XYZ file of C-alpha atoms in Angstrom:
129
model
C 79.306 108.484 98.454
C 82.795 108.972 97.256
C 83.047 110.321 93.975
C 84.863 108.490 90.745
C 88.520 109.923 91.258
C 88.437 109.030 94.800
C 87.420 105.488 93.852
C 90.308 105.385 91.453
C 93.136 105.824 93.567
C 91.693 103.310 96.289
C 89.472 105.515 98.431
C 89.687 104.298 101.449
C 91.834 101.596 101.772
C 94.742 103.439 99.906
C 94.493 106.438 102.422
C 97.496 107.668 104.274
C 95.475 110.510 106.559
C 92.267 112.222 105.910
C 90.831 115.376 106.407
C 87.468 116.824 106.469
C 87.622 117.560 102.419
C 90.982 116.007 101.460
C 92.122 112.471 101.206
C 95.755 111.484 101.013
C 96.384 108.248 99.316
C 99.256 106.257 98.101
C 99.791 106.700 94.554
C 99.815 102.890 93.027
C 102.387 104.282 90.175
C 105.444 104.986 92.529
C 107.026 107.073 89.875
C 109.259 108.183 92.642
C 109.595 106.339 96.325
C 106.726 108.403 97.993
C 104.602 108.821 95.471
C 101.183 110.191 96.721
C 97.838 111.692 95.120
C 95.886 114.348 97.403
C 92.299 114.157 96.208
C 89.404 116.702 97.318
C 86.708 114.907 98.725
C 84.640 117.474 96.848
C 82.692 117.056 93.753
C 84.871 120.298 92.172
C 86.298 119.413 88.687
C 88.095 122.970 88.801
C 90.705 123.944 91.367
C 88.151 127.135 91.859
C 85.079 125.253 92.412
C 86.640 123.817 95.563
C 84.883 125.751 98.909
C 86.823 128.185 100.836
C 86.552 125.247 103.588
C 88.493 122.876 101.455
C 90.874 125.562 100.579
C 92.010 126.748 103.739
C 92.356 122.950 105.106
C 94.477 122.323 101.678
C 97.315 124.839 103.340
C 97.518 121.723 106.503
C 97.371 119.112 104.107
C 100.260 120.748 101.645
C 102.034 121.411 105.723
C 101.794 117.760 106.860
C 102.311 115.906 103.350
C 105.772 117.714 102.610
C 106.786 117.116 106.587
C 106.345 113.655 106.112
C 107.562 113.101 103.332
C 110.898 115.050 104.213
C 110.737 112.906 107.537
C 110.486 109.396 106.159
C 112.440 109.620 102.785
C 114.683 113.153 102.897
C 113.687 114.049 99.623
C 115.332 117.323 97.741
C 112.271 118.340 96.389
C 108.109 117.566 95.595
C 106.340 118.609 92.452
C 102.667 118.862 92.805
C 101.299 118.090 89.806
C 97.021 119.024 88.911
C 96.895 117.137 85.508
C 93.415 116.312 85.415
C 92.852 114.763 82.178
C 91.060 111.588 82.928
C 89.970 112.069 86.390
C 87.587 114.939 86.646
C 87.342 115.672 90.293
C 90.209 118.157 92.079
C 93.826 116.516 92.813
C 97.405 115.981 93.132
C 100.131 114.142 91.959
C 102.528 114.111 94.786
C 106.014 113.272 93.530
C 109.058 113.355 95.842
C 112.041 113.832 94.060
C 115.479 112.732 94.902
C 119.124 113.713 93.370
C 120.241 110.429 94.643
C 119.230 106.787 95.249
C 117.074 106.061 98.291
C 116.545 102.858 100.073
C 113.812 101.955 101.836
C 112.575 98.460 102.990
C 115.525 96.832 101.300
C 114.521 98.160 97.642
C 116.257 100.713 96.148
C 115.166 103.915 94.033
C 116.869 106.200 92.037
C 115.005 109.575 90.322
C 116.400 109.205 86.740
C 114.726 112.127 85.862
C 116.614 114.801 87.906
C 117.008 117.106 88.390
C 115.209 117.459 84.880
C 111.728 116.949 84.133
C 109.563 113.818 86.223
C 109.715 110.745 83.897
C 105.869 109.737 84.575
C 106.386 106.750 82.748
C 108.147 105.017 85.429
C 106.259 102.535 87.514
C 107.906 101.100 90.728
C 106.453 97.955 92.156
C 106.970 98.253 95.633
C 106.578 94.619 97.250
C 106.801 95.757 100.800
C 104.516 98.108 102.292
């Protein structure tokens, strides 16, 4: 059964691609256009709890998410952020960041935070998927 922070971020109908221990799912804050959270499918609640398994298939994951994301949106940069202070199991923020405005599906997005610190507080609604 998947465990709470999975269930949180949509596990499975918010996944992008899956791997044997990882999950990558659309973030539903798009602080940023390509916004993502990369969840262990583990139970870990510390990044060295996760198995040498899950660790080595993390290296792919890392690979394909920042390919993509450089593919589909040309971002300048990604911050990975592992808060975890409300959901306990192992993840990733994904944030793509962007020195200038991006369109996609007719909506644009702008980074207001660079190239400083991420402004979490900012929520896009994306209305096309």
């Amino acid at each position: 059964m998947p465990h709470a922070t999975l269930l949180k971020f949509g596990y499975p109908s918010s996944v992008i691609f899956e791997g044997d221990f990882w999950a990558v799912t659309l973030r539903p804050a798009q602080t940023t256009l390509g916004a993502l959270v990369v969840i262990c499918k583990e139970e870990a609640t510390a990044f060295s709890g996760i198995s040498k398994d899950a660790a080595l298939e993390f290296h792919q994951i890392v690979s394909a998410v920042e390919r993509t994301l450089l593919t589909c949106f040309h971002n300048d940069k990604i911050n990975w952020l592992m808060l975890m202070m409300v959901d306990p199991q192992v993840h990733f923020h994904v944030i793509p960041r962007y020195e200038g405005v991006r369109q996609f599906q007719g909506q644009s997005f702008a980074d207001p935070g660079w190239p400083g610190v991420l402004i979490l507080a900012i929520k896009i609604a994306v209305t096309t998927c």
